[in-house]
């Protein structure tokens, strides 16, 4: 966000979408090593507490966007909304990597990469990790073909992505637990096929660490709000109890203790003098 907005604009109320754009910049900065975990959590908490553009602006002032040098991050001018939350991740093209091999070793494909229309991998006495949680996709449907011989491949997809498992296992297997879950509208479809002999291919839906951390922060914020509300309720109940106690005392003529006692003694002296 920038400071060259029209007068009064920083005081405008920010929306949930504005806060989410700032949060995305912070997640990128954490992944690139620009922020450590403590700084990330502190800024993320400030982001979700922010109510105006003026409160959001300082949070990303010293951070670039997607490797571009400052000025940073989030523009106050909103572009047209994309058709569906997954539209920006189906980018077309050939993919940044189309194959991987692990022989007595391992391989990884994770982070921000582009999954091709077909990705082939081979593991022999080794293992591979294919993480699609932060990946883009070359097409709305991609195929991952795995051959695992006395080895294994683990595939992790983000929630909302449909997975279809078609692989064949001989004294090995393909994990079917991630298969058959309907995908979100507009989300890509991942078809997992291939062959496993004395090995296996695992498939699971899993959120990113940043998403899990955000859920943890949200839970903490909810607990703090609940505790604060509970304290307010207890204080109000205590105040009402005191008021009720005072009303009871006043009803019995004890609301002004010393005055009532003095008046009673005066009346007794007057009666004695008359007698």
CSV table of C-alpha atoms in Angstrom, one decimal:
chain,number,residue,atom,x,y,z
A,1,UNK,CA,0.0,0.0,0.0
A,2,UNK,CA,1.2,3.5,-0.6
A,3,UNK,CA,0.9,6.8,1.1
A,4,UNK,CA,0.1,8.9,-2.0
A,5,UNK,CA,-3.6,8.3,-1.6
A,6,UNK,CA,-6.2,11.1,-1.9
A,7,UNK,CA,-6.8,13.1,1.3
A,8,UNK,CA,-9.0,11.1,3.7
A,9,UNK,CA,-8.5,7.8,1.8
A,10,UNK,CA,-6.3,6.2,4.6
A,11,UNK,CA,-9.3,6.6,6.9
A,12,UNK,CA,-11.6,4.5,4.7
A,13,UNK,CA,-12.6,1.2,6.2
A,14,UNK,CA,-10.7,-1.8,4.9
A,15,UNK,CA,-12.5,-4.9,3.7
A,16,UNK,CA,-11.7,-8.6,4.4
A,17,UNK,CA,-10.3,-8.8,0.8
A,18,UNK,CA,-7.9,-5.9,1.5
A,19,UNK,CA,-6.7,-7.7,4.7
A,20,UNK,CA,-6.2,-11.0,2.8
A,21,UNK,CA,-4.1,-9.3,0.1
A,22,UNK,CA,-1.8,-7.9,2.8
A,23,UNK,CA,-1.7,-11.4,4.5
A,24,UNK,CA,-0.6,-13.0,1.1
A,25,UNK,CA,2.3,-10.5,0.8
A,26,UNK,CA,3.4,-11.5,4.4
A,27,UNK,CA,3.2,-15.2,3.5
A,28,UNK,CA,5.4,-14.6,0.4
A,29,UNK,CA,7.9,-12.6,2.5
A,30,UNK,CA,8.0,-15.5,5.1
A,31,UNK,CA,8.6,-18.1,2.4
A,32,UNK,CA,11.4,-15.9,0.8
A,33,UNK,CA,13.1,-15.4,4.2
A,34,UNK,CA,12.4,-11.6,4.4
A,35,UNK,CA,10.5,-12.1,7.6
A,36,UNK,CA,11.2,-14.5,10.5
A,37,UNK,CA,8.4,-16.4,12.2
A,38,UNK,CA,8.0,-13.9,15.0
A,39,UNK,CA,7.8,-10.9,12.7
A,40,UNK,CA,5.4,-12.8,10.4
A,41,UNK,CA,3.0,-13.6,13.3
A,42,UNK,CA,3.2,-10.1,14.7
A,43,UNK,CA,2.4,-8.5,11.4
A,44,UNK,CA,-0.3,-11.0,10.5
A,45,UNK,CA,-2.0,-10.3,13.8
A,46,UNK,CA,-1.8,-6.5,13.1
A,47,UNK,CA,-3.3,-7.2,9.6
A,48,UNK,CA,-6.4,-8.9,10.9
A,49,UNK,CA,-6.9,-6.3,13.6
A,50,UNK,CA,-6.6,-3.4,11.1
A,51,UNK,CA,-9.8,-1.5,10.4
A,52,UNK,CA,-8.7,1.2,7.9
A,53,UNK,CA,-6.3,1.6,4.9
A,54,UNK,CA,-4.2,3.8,7.1
A,55,UNK,CA,-3.6,0.9,9.6
A,56,UNK,CA,-2.8,-1.6,6.8
A,57,UNK,CA,-0.3,0.6,4.9
A,58,UNK,CA,2.7,0.4,7.3
A,59,UNK,CA,2.5,-3.4,7.6
A,60,UNK,CA,4.0,-4.1,4.1
A,61,UNK,CA,5.8,-0.8,3.5
A,62,UNK,CA,9.2,-2.4,3.6
A,63,UNK,CA,8.3,-5.5,1.6
A,64,UNK,CA,8.4,-6.0,-2.2
A,65,UNK,CA,5.8,-8.0,-4.1
A,66,UNK,CA,6.7,-11.2,-6.0
A,67,UNK,CA,10.4,-10.2,-6.2
A,68,UNK,CA,9.7,-6.7,-7.5
A,69,UNK,CA,11.5,-3.9,-5.7
A,70,UNK,CA,9.5,-1.3,-3.7
A,71,UNK,CA,7.2,0.5,-3.7
A,72,UNK,CA,5.4,-2.3,-1.9
A,73,UNK,CA,2.7,-4.4,-1.8
A,74,UNK,CA,-1.0,-3.8,-1.9
A,75,UNK,CA,-2.6,-1.2,-4.0
A,76,UNK,CA,-5.7,0.7,-2.8
A,77,UNK,CA,-7.1,0.6,-6.3
A,78,UNK,CA,-8.9,-2.7,-6.7
A,79,UNK,CA,-8.8,-4.5,-10.1
A,80,UNK,CA,-11.7,-6.6,-11.4
A,81,UNK,CA,-12.3,-9.8,-9.4
A,82,UNK,CA,-11.2,-13.0,-10.9
A,83,UNK,CA,-13.9,-15.6,-11.8
A,84,UNK,CA,-13.4,-18.0,-8.9
A,85,UNK,CA,-10.7,-18.3,-6.3
A,86,UNK,CA,-8.7,-20.8,-8.3
A,87,UNK,CA,-8.7,-18.8,-11.6
A,88,UNK,CA,-5.3,-17.1,-10.9
A,89,UNK,CA,-3.6,-20.5,-10.3
A,90,UNK,CA,-4.5,-22.1,-13.7
A,91,UNK,CA,-1.9,-20.3,-15.7
A,92,UNK,CA,-1.4,-22.4,-18.9
A,93,UNK,CA,2.1,-23.0,-20.4
A,94,UNK,CA,4.3,-26.0,-20.3
A,95,UNK,CA,5.1,-26.2,-16.6
A,96,UNK,CA,8.3,-25.5,-14.7
A,97,UNK,CA,9.2,-29.2,-14.3
A,98,UNK,CA,7.9,-32.2,-16.2
A,99,UNK,CA,9.8,-35.2,-14.6
A,100,UNK,CA,11.8,-36.4,-11.6
A,101,UNK,CA,13.9,-39.4,-10.7
A,102,UNK,CA,15.1,-40.9,-7.4
A,103,UNK,CA,17.5,-43.9,-7.5
A,104,UNK,CA,18.9,-44.6,-4.0
A,105,UNK,CA,18.1,-41.0,-3.3
A,106,UNK,CA,15.1,-38.6,-3.3
A,107,UNK,CA,13.5,-35.7,-5.1
A,108,UNK,CA,11.2,-32.8,-4.2
A,109,UNK,CA,8.9,-30.5,-6.1
A,110,UNK,CA,7.4,-28.0,-3.7
A,111,UNK,CA,6.8,-24.3,-3.2
A,112,UNK,CA,5.8,-22.0,-6.1
A,113,UNK,CA,6.2,-24.1,-9.2
A,114,UNK,CA,3.9,-24.8,-12.2
A,115,UNK,CA,2.5,-28.3,-12.5
A,116,UNK,CA,2.6,-29.4,-16.2
A,117,UNK,CA,-0.3,-31.2,-17.9
A,118,UNK,CA,1.6,-34.5,-17.3
A,119,UNK,CA,4.4,-35.0,-14.7
A,120,UNK,CA,6.3,-38.3,-14.7
A,121,UNK,CA,8.4,-39.5,-11.8
A,122,UNK,CA,10.3,-42.7,-11.0
A,123,UNK,CA,11.5,-43.9,-7.5
A,124,UNK,CA,13.8,-47.0,-7.1
A,125,UNK,CA,15.0,-47.6,-3.5
A,126,UNK,CA,14.3,-43.9,-2.9
A,127,UNK,CA,11.5,-41.5,-2.4
A,128,UNK,CA,10.0,-38.4,-3.8
A,129,UNK,CA,7.8,-35.5,-2.5
A,130,UNK,CA,5.4,-33.7,-4.8
A,131,UNK,CA,3.7,-30.7,-3.0
A,132,UNK,CA,1.0,-28.9,-4.9
A,133,UNK,CA,-0.2,-26.6,-2.1
A,134,UNK,CA,1.5,-23.5,-3.4
A,135,UNK,CA,1.8,-24.5,-7.0
A,136,UNK,CA,0.2,-23.2,-10.1
A,137,UNK,CA,-1.3,-25.5,-12.8
A,138,UNK,CA,-0.7,-25.5,-16.5
A,139,UNK,CA,-4.3,-26.8,-17.1
A,140,UNK,CA,-7.6,-27.4,-15.3
A,141,UNK,CA,-6.7,-31.2,-15.2
A,142,UNK,CA,-3.2,-32.4,-14.7
A,143,UNK,CA,-1.8,-36.0,-14.5
A,144,UNK,CA,0.9,-37.3,-12.2
A,145,UNK,CA,2.3,-40.6,-13.3
A,146,UNK,CA,4.3,-42.4,-10.7
A,147,UNK,CA,6.5,-45.6,-10.9
A,148,UNK,CA,7.7,-46.7,-7.5
A,149,UNK,CA,9.8,-49.8,-7.2
A,150,UNK,CA,10.9,-50.6,-3.6
A,151,UNK,CA,10.4,-46.9,-3.0
A,152,UNK,CA,7.7,-44.3,-2.5
A,153,UNK,CA,6.2,-41.0,-3.6
A,154,UNK,CA,4.2,-38.7,-1.4
A,155,UNK,CA,1.7,-36.3,-3.1
A,156,UNK,CA,0.2,-33.4,-1.1
A,157,UNK,CA,-2.6,-31.3,-2.6
A,158,UNK,CA,-4.4,-28.3,-1.1
A,159,UNK,CA,-8.0,-28.6,0.2
A,160,UNK,CA,-10.5,-28.1,-2.5
A,161,UNK,CA,-8.6,-29.9,-5.3
A,162,UNK,CA,-10.2,-33.1,-6.7
A,163,UNK,CA,-8.0,-36.1,-6.8
A,164,UNK,CA,-8.6,-39.2,-8.9
A,165,UNK,CA,-6.3,-42.2,-8.2
A,166,UNK,CA,-5.9,-44.8,-11.0
A,167,UNK,CA,-2.5,-46.4,-10.2
A,168,UNK,CA,-1.9,-50.2,-9.9
A,169,UNK,CA,0.0,-51.8,-7.1
A,170,UNK,CA,1.7,-55.2,-6.9
A,171,UNK,CA,2.9,-56.0,-3.4
A,172,UNK,CA,2.5,-52.2,-3.0
A,173,UNK,CA,-0.2,-49.7,-3.5
A,174,UNK,CA,-1.7,-46.3,-4.2
A,175,UNK,CA,-3.3,-44.5,-1.3
A,176,UNK,CA,-7.0,-44.0,-2.1
A,177,UNK,CA,-8.0,-41.8,0.9
A,178,UNK,CA,-7.6,-38.6,-1.0
A,179,UNK,CA,-9.6,-39.8,-3.9
A,180,UNK,CA,-13.3,-39.2,-4.5
A,181,UNK,CA,-13.6,-35.9,-2.5
A,182,UNK,CA,-15.5,-33.4,-4.7
A,183,UNK,CA,-13.4,-30.3,-5.6
A,184,UNK,CA,-14.3,-26.7,-5.2
A,185,UNK,CA,-15.8,-24.8,-8.2
A,186,UNK,CA,-13.0,-23.8,-10.5
A,187,UNK,CA,-10.4,-25.9,-8.8
A,188,UNK,CA,-8.0,-28.0,-10.8
A,189,UNK,CA,-8.3,-31.8,-11.0
A,190,UNK,CA,-5.3,-34.1,-10.3
A,191,UNK,CA,-5.2,-37.6,-11.8
A,192,UNK,CA,-2.7,-39.9,-10.1
A,193,UNK,CA,-1.6,-43.0,-12.1
A,194,UNK,CA,1.3,-45.4,-12.6
A,195,UNK,CA,2.7,-48.6,-11.0
A,196,UNK,CA,4.0,-49.5,-7.6
A,197,UNK,CA,5.9,-52.7,-6.9
A,198,UNK,CA,7.0,-53.3,-3.3
A,199,UNK,CA,6.5,-49.6,-2.9
A,200,UNK,CA,3.7,-47.1,-2.5
A,201,UNK,CA,2.3,-43.7,-3.6
A,202,UNK,CA,0.6,-41.7,-0.9
A,203,UNK,CA,-2.0,-38.9,-1.5
A,204,UNK,CA,-3.3,-36.5,1.1
A,205,UNK,CA,-5.1,-33.2,1.3
A,206,UNK,CA,-3.3,-30.8,3.6
A,207,UNK,CA,-3.3,-27.1,4.4
A,208,UNK,CA,-0.1,-25.0,4.2
A,209,UNK,CA,1.8,-24.1,7.3
A,210,UNK,CA,0.8,-20.5,6.9
A,211,UNK,CA,-2.9,-21.5,6.8
A,212,UNK,CA,-2.5,-23.6,9.9
A,213,UNK,CA,-0.6,-20.8,11.7
A,214,UNK,CA,-3.4,-18.4,10.7
A,215,UNK,CA,-6.0,-20.8,12.1
A,216,UNK,CA,-4.0,-20.9,15.3
A,217,UNK,CA,-3.9,-17.1,15.5
A,218,UNK,CA,-7.6,-16.9,14.8
A,219,UNK,CA,-8.3,-19.4,17.6
A,220,UNK,CA,-6.1,-17.3,20.0
A,221,UNK,CA,-7.9,-14.1,19.0
A,222,UNK,CA,-11.3,-15.8,19.6
A,223,UNK,CA,-10.2,-17.0,23.0
A,224,UNK,CA,-9.0,-13.5,24.0
A,225,UNK,CA,-12.2,-12.0,22.8
A,226,UNK,CA,-14.2,-14.6,24.8
A,227,UNK,CA,-12.2,-14.0,27.9
A,228,UNK,CA,-12.7,-10.2,27.6
A,229,UNK,CA,-16.4,-10.7,27.0
A,230,UNK,CA,-16.6,-13.0,30.0
A,231,UNK,CA,-14.8,-10.4,32.2
A,232,UNK,CA,-17.2,-7.7,31.1
A,233,UNK,CA,-20.2,-9.9,31.9
A,234,UNK,CA,-18.8,-10.8,35.3
A,235,UNK,CA,-18.2,-7.1,36.0
A,236,UNK,CA,-21.7,-6.2,35.0
A,237,UNK,CA,-23.2,-9.0,37.1
A,238,UNK,CA,-21.2,-7.8,40.1
A,239,UNK,CA,-22.4,-4.2,39.6
A,240,UNK,CA,-26.0,-5.4,39.4
A,241,UNK,CA,-25.6,-7.4,42.5
A,242,UNK,CA,-24.3,-4.4,44.4
A,243,UNK,CA,-27.1,-2.3,43.2
A,244,UNK,CA,-29.6,-4.9,44.3
A,245,UNK,CA,-28.0,-5.2,47.7
A,246,UNK,CA,-28.2,-1.4,48.1
A,247,UNK,CA,-31.9,-1.5,47.1
A,248,UNK,CA,-32.5,-4.1,49.8
A,249,UNK,CA,-30.8,-2.0,52.5
A,250,UNK,CA,-32.8,1.1,51.5
A,251,UNK,CA,-36.0,-1.0,51.6
A,252,UNK,CA,-35.3,-1.9,55.3
A,253,UNK,CA,-34.5,1.7,56.2
A,254,UNK,CA,-30.8,1.0,56.5
A,255,UNK,CA,-29.6,2.9,53.5
A,256,UNK,CA,-28.3,5.7,55.7
A,257,UNK,CA,-27.3,3.9,58.8
A,258,UNK,CA,-25.8,6.7,60.9
A,259,UNK,CA,-28.7,9.2,60.2
A,260,UNK,CA,-31.3,6.6,61.1
A,261,UNK,CA,-29.6,5.7,64.4
A,262,UNK,CA,-29.2,9.4,65.4
A,263,UNK,CA,-32.9,10.2,64.7
A,264,UNK,CA,-34.0,7.2,66.8
A,265,UNK,CA,-32.0,8.4,69.8
A,266,UNK,CA,-33.4,12.0,69.5
A,267,UNK,CA,-37.0,10.6,69.6
A,268,UNK,CA,-36.2,8.5,72.7
A,269,UNK,CA,-34.8,11.6,74.5
A,270,UNK,CA,-37.9,13.6,73.6
A,271,UNK,CA,-40.2,10.9,75.0
A,272,UNK,CA,-38.2,10.7,78.2
A,273,UNK,CA,-38.4,14.5,78.7
A,274,UNK,CA,-42.1,14.5,78.1
A,275,UNK,CA,-42.6,11.8,80.8
